[in-house]
PDB file of C-alpha atoms in Angstrom:
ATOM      1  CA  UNK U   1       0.000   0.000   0.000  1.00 70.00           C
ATOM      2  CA  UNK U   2       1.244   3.537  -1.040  1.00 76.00           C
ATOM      3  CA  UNK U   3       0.986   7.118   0.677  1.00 86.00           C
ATOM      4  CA  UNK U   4      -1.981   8.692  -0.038  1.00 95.00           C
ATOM      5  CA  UNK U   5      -1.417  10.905  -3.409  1.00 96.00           C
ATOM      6  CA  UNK U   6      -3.076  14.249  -4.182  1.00 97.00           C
ATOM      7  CA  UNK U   7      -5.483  14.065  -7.422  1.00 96.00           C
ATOM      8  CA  UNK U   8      -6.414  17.510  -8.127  1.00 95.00           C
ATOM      9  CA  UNK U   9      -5.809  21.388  -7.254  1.00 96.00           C
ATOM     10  CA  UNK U  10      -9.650  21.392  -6.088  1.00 96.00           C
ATOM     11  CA  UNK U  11     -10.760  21.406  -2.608  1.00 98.00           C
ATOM     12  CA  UNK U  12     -14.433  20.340  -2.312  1.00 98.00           C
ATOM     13  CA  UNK U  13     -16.560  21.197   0.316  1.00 98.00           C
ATOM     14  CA  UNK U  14     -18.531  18.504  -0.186  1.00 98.00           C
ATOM     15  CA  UNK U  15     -17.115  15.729  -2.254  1.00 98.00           C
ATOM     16  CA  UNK U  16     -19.084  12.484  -2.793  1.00 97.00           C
ATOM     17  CA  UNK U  17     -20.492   9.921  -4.878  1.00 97.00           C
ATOM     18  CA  UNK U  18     -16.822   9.309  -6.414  1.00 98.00           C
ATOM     19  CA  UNK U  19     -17.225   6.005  -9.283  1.00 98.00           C
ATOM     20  CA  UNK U  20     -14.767   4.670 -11.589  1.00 98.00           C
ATOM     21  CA  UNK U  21     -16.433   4.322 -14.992  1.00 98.00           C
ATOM     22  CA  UNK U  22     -15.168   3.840 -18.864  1.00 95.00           C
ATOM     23  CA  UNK U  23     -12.099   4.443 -17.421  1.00 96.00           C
ATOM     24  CA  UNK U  24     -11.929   7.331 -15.898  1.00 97.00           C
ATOM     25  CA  UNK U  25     -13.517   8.576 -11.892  1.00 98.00           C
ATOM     26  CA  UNK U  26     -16.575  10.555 -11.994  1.00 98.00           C
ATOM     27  CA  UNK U  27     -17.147  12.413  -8.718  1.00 98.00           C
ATOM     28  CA  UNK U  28     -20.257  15.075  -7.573  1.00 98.00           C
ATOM     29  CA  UNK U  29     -19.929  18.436  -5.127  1.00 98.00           C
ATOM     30  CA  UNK U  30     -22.842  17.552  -3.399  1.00 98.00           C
ATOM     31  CA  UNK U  31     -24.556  20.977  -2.063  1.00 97.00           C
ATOM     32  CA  UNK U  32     -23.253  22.976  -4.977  1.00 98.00           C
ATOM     33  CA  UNK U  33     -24.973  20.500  -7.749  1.00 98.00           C
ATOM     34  CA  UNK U  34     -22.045  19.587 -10.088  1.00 98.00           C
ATOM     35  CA  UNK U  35     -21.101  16.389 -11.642  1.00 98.00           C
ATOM     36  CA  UNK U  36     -16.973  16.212 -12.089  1.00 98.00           C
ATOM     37  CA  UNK U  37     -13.834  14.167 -13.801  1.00 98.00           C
ATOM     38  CA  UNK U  38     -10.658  13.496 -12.382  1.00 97.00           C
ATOM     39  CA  UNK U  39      -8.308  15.075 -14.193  1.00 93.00           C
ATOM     40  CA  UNK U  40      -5.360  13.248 -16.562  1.00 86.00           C
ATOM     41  CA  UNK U  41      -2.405  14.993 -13.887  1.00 81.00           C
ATOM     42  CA  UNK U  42      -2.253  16.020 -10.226  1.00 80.00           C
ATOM     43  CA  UNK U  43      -1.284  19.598 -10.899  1.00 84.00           C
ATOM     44  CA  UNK U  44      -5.175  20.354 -12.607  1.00 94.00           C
ATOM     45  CA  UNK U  45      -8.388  20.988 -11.576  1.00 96.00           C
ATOM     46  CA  UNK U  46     -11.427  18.725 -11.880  1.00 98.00           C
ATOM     47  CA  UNK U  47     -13.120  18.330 -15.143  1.00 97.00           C
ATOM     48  CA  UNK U  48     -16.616  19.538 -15.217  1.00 97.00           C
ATOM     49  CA  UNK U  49     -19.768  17.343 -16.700  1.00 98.00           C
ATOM     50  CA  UNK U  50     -22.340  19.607 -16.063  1.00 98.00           C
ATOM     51  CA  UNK U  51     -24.371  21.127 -12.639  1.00 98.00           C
ATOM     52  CA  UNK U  52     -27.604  20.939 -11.556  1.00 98.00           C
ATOM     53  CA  UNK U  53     -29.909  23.800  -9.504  1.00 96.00           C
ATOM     54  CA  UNK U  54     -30.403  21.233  -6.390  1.00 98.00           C
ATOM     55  CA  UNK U  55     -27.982  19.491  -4.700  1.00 98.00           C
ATOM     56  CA  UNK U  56     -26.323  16.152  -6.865  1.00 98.00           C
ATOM     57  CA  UNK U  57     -25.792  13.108  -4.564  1.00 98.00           C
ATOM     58  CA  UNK U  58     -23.857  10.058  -6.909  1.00 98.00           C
ATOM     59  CA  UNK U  59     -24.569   9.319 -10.323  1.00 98.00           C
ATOM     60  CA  UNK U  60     -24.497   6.040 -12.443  1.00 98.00           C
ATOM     61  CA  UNK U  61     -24.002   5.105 -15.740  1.00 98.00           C
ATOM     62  CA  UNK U  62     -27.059   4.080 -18.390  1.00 98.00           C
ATOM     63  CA  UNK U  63     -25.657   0.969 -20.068  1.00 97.00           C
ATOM     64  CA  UNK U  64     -25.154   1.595 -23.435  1.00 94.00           C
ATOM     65  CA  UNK U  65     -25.946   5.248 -23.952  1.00 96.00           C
ATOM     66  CA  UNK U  66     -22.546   7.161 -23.330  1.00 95.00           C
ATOM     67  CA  UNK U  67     -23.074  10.122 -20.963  1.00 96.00           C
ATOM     68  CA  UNK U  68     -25.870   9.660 -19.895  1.00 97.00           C
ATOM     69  CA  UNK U  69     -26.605   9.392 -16.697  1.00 98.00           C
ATOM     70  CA  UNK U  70     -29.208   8.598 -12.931  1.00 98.00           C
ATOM     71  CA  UNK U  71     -28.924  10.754 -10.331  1.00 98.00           C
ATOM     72  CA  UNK U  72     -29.674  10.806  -6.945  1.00 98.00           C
ATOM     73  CA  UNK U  73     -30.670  14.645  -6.861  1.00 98.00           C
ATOM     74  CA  UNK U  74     -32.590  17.624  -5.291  1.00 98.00           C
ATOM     75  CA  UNK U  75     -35.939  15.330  -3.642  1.00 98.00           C
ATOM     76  CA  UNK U  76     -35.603  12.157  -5.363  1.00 98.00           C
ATOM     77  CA  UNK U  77     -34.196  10.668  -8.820  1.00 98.00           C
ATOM     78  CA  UNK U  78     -33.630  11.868 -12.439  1.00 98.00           C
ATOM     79  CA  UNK U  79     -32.135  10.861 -15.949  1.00 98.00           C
ATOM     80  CA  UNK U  80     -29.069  13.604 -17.212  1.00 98.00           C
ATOM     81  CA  UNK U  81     -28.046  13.595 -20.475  1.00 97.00           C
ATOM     82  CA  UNK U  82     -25.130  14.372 -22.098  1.00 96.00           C
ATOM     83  CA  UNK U  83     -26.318  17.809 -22.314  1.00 96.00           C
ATOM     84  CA  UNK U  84     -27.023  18.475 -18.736  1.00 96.00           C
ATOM     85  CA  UNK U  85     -30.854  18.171 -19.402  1.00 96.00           C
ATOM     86  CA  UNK U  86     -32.781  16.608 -16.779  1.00 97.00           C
ATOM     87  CA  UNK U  87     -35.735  14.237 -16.589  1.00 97.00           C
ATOM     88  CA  UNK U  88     -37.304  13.913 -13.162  1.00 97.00           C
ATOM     89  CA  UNK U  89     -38.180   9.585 -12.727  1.00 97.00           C
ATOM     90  CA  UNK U  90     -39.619  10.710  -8.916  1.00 97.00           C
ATOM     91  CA  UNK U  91     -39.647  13.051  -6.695  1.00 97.00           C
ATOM     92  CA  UNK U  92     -40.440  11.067  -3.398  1.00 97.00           C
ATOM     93  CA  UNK U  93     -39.202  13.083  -0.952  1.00 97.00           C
ATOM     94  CA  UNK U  94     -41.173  16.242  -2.077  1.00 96.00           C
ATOM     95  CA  UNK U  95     -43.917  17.598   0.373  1.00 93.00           C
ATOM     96  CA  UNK U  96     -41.794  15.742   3.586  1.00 94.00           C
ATOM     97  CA  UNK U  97     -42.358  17.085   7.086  1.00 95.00           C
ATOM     98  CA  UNK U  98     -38.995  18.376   6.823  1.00 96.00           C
ATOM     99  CA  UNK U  99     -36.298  19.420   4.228  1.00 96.00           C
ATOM    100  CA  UNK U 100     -34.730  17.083   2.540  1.00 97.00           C
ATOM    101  CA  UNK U 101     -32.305  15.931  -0.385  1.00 97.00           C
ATOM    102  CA  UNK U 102     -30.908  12.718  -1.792  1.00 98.00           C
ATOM    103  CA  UNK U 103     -27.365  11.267  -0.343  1.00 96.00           C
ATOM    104  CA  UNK U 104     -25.545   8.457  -1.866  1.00 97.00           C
ATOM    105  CA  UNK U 105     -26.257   6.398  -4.640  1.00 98.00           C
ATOM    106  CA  UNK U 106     -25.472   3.035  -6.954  1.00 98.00           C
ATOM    107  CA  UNK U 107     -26.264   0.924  -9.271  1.00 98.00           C
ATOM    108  CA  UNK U 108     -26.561  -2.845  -8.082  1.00 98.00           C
ATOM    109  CA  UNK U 109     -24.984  -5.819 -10.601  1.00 97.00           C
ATOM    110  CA  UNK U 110     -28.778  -6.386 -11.803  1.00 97.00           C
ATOM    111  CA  UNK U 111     -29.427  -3.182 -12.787  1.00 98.00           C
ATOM    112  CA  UNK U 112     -31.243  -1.491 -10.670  1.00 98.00           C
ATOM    113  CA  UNK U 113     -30.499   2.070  -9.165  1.00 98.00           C
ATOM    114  CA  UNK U 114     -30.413   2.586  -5.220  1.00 98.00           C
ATOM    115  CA  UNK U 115     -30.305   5.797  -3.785  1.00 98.00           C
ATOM    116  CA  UNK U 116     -30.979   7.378   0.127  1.00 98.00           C
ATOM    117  CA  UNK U 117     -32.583  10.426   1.290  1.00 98.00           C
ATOM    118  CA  UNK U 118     -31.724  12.626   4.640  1.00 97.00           C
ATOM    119  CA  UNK U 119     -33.069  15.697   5.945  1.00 96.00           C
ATOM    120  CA  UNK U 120     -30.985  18.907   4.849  1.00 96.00           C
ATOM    121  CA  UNK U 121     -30.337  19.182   8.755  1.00 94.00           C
ATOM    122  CA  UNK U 122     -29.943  15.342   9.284  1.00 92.00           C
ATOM    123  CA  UNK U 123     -32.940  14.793  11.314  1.00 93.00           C
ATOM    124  CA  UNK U 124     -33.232  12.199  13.184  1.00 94.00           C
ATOM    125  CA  UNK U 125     -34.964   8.978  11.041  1.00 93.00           C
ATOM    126  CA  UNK U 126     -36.468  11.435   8.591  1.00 93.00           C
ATOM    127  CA  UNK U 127     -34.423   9.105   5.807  1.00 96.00           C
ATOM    128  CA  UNK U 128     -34.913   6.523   3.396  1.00 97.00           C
ATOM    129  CA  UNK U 129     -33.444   4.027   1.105  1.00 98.00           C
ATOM    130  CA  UNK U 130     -35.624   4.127  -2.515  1.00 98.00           C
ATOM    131  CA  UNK U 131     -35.052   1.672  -5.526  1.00 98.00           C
ATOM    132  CA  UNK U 132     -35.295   2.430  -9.013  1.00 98.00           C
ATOM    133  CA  UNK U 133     -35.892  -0.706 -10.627  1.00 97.00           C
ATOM    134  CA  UNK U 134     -35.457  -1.554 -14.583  1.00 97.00           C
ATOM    135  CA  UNK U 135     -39.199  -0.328 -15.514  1.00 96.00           C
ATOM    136  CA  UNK U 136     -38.427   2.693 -14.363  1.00 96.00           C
ATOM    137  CA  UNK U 137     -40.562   2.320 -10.752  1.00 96.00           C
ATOM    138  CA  UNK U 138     -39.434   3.956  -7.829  1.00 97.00           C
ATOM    139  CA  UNK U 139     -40.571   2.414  -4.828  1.00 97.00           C
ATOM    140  CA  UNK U 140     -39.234   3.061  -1.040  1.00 97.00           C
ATOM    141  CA  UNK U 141     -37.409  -0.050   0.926  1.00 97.00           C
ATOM    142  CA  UNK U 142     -36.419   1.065   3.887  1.00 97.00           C
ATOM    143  CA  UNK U 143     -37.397   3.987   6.219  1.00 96.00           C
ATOM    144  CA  UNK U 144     -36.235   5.746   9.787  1.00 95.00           C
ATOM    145  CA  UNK U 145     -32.716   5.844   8.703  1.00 95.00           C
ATOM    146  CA  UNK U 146     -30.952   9.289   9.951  1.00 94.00           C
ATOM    147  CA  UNK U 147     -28.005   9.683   7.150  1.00 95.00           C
ATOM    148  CA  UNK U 148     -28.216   6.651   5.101  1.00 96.00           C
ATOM    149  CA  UNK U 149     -24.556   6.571   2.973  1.00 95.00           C
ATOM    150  CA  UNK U 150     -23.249   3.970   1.014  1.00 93.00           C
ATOM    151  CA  UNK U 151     -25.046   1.433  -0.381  1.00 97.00           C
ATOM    152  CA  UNK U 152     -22.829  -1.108  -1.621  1.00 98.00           C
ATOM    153  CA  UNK U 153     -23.079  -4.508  -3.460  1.00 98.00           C
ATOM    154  CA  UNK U 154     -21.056  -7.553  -2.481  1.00 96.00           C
ATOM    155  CA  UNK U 155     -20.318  -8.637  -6.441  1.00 95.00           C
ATOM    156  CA  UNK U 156     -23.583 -11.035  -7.074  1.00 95.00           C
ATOM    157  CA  UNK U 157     -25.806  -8.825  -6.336  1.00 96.00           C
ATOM    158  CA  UNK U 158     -27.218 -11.175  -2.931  1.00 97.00           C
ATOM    159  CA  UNK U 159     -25.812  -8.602  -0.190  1.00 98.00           C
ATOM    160  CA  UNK U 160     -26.238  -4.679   0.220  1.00 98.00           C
ATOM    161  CA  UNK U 161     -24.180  -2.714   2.772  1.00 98.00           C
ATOM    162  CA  UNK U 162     -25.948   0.448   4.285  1.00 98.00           C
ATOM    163  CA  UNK U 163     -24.475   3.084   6.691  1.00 97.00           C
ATOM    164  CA  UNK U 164     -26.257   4.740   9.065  1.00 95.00           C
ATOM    165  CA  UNK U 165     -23.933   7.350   9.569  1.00 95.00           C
ATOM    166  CA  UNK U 166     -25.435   9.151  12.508  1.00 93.00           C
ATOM    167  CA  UNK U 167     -25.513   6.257  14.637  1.00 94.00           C
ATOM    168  CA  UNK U 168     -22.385   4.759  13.190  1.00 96.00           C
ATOM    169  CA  UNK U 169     -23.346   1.459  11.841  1.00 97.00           C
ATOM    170  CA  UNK U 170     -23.053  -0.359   8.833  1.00 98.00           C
ATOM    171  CA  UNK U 171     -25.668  -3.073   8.146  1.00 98.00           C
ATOM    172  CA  UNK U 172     -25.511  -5.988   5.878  1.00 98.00           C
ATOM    173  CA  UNK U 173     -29.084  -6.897   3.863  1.00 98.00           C
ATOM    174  CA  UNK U 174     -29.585  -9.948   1.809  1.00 98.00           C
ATOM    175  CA  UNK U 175     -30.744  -8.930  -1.222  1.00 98.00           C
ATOM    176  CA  UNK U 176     -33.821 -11.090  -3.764  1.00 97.00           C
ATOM    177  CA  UNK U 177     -31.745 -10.932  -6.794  1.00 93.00           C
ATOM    178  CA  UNK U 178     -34.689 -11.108  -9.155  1.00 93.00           C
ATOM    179  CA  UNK U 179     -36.928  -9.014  -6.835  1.00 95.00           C
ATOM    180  CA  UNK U 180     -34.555  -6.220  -5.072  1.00 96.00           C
ATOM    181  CA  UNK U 181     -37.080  -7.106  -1.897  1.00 97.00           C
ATOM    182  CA  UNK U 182     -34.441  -7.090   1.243  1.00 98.00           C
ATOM    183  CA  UNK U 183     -34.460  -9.089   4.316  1.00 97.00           C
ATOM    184  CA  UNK U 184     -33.635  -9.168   7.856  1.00 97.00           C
ATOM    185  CA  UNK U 185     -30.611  -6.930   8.469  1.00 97.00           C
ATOM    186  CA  UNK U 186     -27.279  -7.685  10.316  1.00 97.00           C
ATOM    187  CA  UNK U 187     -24.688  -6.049  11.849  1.00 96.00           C
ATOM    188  CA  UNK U 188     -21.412  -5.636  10.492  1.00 96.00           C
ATOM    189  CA  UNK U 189     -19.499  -3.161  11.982  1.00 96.00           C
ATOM    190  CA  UNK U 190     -20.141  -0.242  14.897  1.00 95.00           C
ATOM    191  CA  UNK U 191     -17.988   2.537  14.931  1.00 96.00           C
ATOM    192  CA  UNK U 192     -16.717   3.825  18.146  1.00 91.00           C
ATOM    193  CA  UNK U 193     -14.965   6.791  16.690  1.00 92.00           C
ATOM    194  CA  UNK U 194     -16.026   8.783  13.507  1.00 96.00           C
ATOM    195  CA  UNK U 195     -18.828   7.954  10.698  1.00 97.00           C
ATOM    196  CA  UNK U 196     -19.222   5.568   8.197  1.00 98.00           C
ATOM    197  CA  UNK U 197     -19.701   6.972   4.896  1.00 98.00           C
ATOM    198  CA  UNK U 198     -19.214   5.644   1.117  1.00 97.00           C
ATOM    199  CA  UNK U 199     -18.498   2.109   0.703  1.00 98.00           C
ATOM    200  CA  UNK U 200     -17.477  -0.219  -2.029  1.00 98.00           C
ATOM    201  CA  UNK U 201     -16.548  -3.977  -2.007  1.00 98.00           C
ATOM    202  CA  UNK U 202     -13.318  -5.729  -3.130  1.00 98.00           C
ATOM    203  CA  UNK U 203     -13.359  -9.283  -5.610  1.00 97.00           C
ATOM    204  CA  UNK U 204     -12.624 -10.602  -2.248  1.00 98.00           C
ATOM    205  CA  UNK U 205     -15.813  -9.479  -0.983  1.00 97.00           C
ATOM    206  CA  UNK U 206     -14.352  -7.149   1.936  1.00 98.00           C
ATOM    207  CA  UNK U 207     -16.200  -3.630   2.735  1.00 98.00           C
ATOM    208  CA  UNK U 208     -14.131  -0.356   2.230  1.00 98.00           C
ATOM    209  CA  UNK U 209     -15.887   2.854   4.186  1.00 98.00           C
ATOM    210  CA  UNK U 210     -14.660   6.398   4.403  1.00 98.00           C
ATOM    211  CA  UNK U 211     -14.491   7.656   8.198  1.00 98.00           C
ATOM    212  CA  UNK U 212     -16.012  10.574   8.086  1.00 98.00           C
ATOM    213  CA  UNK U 213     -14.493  12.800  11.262  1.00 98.00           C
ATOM    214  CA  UNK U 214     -11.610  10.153  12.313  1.00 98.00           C
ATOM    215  CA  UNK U 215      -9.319  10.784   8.632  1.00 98.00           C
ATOM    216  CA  UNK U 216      -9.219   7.402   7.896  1.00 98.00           C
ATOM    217  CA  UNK U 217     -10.694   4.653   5.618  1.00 98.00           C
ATOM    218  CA  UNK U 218     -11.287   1.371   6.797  1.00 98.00           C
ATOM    219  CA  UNK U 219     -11.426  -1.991   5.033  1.00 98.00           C
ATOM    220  CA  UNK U 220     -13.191  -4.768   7.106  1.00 98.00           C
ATOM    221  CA  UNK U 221     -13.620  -8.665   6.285  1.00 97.00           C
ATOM    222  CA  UNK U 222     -16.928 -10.004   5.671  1.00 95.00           C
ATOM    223  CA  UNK U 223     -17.086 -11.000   9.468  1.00 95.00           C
ATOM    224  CA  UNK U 224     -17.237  -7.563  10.260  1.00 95.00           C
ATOM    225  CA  UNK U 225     -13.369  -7.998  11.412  1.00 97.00           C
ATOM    226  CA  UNK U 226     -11.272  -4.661  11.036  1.00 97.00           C
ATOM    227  CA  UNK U 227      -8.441  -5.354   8.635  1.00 97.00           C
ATOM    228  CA  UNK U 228      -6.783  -2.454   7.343  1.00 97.00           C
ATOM    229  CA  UNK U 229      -6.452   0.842   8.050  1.00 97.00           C
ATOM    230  CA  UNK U 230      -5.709   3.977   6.355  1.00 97.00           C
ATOM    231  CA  UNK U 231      -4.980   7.584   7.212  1.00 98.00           C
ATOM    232  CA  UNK U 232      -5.398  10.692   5.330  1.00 98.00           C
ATOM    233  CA  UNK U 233      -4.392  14.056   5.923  1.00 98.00           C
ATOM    234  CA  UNK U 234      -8.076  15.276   5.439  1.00 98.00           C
ATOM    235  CA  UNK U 235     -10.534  14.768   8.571  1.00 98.00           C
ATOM    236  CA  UNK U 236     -13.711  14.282   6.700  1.00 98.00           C
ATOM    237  CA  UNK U 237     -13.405  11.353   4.069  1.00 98.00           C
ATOM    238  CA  UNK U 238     -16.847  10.669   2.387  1.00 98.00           C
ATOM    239  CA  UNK U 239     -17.168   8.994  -0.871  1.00 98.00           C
ATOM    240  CA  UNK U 240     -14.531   5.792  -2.300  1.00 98.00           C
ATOM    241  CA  UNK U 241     -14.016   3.453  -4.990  1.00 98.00           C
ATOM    242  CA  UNK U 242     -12.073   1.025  -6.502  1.00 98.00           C
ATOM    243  CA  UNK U 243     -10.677   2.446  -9.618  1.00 98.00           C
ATOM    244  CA  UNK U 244      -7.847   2.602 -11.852  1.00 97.00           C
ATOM    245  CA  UNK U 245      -6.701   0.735 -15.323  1.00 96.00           C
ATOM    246  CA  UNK U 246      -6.088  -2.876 -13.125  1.00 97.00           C
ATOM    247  CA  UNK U 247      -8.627  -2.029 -10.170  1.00 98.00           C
ATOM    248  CA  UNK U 248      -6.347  -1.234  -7.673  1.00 98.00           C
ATOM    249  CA  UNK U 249      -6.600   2.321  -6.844  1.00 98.00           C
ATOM    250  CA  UNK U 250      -8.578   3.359  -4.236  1.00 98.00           C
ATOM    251  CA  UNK U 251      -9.877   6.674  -4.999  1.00 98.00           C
ATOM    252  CA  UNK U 252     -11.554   8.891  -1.753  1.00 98.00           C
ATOM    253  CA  UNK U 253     -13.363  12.025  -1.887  1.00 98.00           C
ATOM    254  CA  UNK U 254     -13.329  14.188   1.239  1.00 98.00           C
ATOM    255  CA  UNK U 255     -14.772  17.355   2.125  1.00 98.00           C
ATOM    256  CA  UNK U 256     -14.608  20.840   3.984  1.00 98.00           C
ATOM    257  CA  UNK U 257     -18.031  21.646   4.684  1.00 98.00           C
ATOM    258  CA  UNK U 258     -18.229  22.544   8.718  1.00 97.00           C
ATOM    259  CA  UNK U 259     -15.110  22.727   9.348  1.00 98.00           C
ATOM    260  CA  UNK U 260     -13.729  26.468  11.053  1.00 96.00           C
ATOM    261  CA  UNK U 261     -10.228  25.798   9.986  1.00 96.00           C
ATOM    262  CA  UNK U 262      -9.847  23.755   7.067  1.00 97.00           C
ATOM    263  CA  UNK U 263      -6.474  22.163   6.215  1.00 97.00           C
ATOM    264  CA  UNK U 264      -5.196  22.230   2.877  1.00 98.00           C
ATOM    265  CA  UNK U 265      -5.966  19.035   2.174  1.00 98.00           C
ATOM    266  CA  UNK U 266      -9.373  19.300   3.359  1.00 98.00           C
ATOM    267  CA  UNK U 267     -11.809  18.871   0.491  1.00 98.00           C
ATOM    268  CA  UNK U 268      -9.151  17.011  -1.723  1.00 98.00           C
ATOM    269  CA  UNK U 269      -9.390  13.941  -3.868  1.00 98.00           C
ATOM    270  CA  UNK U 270      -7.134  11.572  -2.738  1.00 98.00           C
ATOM    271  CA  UNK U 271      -5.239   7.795  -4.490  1.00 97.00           C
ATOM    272  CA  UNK U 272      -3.984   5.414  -2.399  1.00 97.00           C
ATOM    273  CA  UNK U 273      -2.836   1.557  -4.293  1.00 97.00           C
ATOM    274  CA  UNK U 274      -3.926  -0.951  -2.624  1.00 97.00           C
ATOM    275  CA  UNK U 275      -3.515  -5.266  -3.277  1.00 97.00           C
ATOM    276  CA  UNK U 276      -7.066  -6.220  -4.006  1.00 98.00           C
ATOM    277  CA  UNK U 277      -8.788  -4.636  -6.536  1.00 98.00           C
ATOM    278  CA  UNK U 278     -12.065  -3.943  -7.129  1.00 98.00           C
ATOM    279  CA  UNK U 279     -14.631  -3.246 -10.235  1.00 96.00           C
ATOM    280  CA  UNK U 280     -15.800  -0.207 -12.079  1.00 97.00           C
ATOM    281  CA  UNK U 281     -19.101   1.302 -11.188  1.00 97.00           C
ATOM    282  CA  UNK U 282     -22.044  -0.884 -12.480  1.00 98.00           C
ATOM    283  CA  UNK U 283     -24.617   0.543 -14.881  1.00 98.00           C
ATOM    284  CA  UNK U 284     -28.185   1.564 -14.781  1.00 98.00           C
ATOM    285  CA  UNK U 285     -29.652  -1.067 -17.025  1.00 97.00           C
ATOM    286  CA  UNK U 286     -33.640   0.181 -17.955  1.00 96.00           C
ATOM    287  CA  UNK U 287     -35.571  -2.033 -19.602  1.00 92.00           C
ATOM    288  CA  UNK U 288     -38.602   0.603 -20.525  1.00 62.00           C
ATOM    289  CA  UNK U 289     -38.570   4.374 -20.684  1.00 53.00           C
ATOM    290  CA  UNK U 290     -38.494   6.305 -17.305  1.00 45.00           C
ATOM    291  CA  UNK U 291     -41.518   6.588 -15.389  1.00 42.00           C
ATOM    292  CA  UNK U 292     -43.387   9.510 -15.224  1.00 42.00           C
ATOM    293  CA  UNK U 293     -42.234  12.301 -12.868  1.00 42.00           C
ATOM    294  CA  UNK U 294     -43.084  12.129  -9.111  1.00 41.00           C
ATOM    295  CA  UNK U 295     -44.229   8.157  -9.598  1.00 40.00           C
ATOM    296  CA  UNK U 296     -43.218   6.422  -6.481  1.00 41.00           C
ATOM    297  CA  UNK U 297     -44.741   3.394  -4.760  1.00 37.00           C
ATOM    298  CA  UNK U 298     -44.238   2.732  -0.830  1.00 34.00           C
ATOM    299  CA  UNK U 299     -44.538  -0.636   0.710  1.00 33.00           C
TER     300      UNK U 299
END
């Protein structure tokens, strides 16, 4: 394992949702809307996709359509297109008791796009986990979750990781592979200092989280063992992946948002090369056109 390396001259203050993808990382500034590249050298700024008017969680890919894109954005999810137009699939979280925006966001090796919600001022269970399946239906799978970050896939598709981040807990949910229903959730890890935030999962099936708070990411064996970890000069890590030509780069966002005093590394993008590697960001994979705006089911 290397030193952590500097990616970019940008300091985020909000830096999330990073995802390696047709080779290169794609990354979003959460509160300020905007969708962003790595750059090809250290010494430059991020590349810019496009930006949206509301707040831009994580993005995935559409298979087969080349910059296009689902969002987890503003109140719920859209379609972007390579010219920064969007299409609103749902607005779920519109009309809440409370303000709220999307978080984190992924597409699952089936297909389907999962994406949480949290109140603007992270109230207490005002979140949710919602799926956007193939047909384009939005319906809501889990509910009473404070910051939901994450999710992440274990590589069939049978096992989603969720972090609570508030109450420091990442939970393990099998998952129906032909129905995205999930079941009975288990514990595998509790935090005792810092936040979980993004996660990914290694070919050997062990979870990678960004600390959020402690500097650190953590990489922890399917047992919910701790077994590596690593420190970064940025207190607030928040988004990872696995990226790079052979898998082996872990890329982590990190943010400045909060902080009186920021560092100068606080906010930047950092690469650190790891042994195991991991895969690029799976695709959105629809199987009908979008649903109509604001369609959402609830269980």
């Amino acid at each position: 394992m290397t030193a952590p390396a500097v990616l970019s001259t940008d300091r985020l203050e909000l830096g999330e949702g990073i995802r390696w993808t047709d080779g290169r990382a794609v990354l979003t500034d959460i509160l300020t809307g905007r969708l962003l590249a790595l750059p090809d050298g250290p010494g430059a700024a991020l590349d810019p996709i496009t930006r949206l008017s509301c707040p831009l969680g994580a993005v995935a890919p559409v298979e087969g359509r080349p910059g296009h894109w689902i969002a987890a954005a503003g109140t719920g999810i859209c379609h972007i297109d390579p010219a920064g137009r969007v299409v609103w699939i749902a607005r779920p979280e519109d009309g809440a008791p409370v303000p709220m925006r999307m978080n984190d966001g992924v597409a699952d090796p089936h297909g389907r796009f999962w994406a949480g919600s949290m109140a603007c001022e992270a109230t207490e269970d005002a979140g949710s986990l919602y799926r956007l399946d193939r047909d384009g239906r939005v319906t809501r799978v889990l509910r009473d979750v404070s910051i939901p970050n994450g999710p992440a896939f274990a590589a069939d598709g049978t096992s989603l990781y969720l972090a609570d981040s508030a109450r420091g807990v990442i939970r393990r949910y099998p998952v129906d592979p032909e129905s995205g229903d999930l079941g009975a959730p288990e514990a595998v890890a509790a935090l005792e200092t810092g936040s979980p935030d993004g996660m990914t999962v290694d070919i050997e099936g062990c979870l990678w989280t960004a600390v959020w708070g402690a500097g650190q990411v953590r990489r922890y064996r399917p047992d919910g063992t701790l077994d590596q970890t690593v420190d970064l000069p940025a207190r607030q890590p928040a988004g990872l992946c696995l990226g790079g030509p052979d898998g082996r780069t872990l890329l982590v966002t990190s943010a400045h948002i909060g902080l009186p005093d920021p560092g100068p590394l606080d906010g930047a993008v950092f690469a650190v090369r790891v042994d195991v590697p991991g895969a690029p960001a799976a695709p959105y994979r629809p199987t009908a056109p979008a649903a109509p705006a604001d369609r959402a089911g609830t269980p």
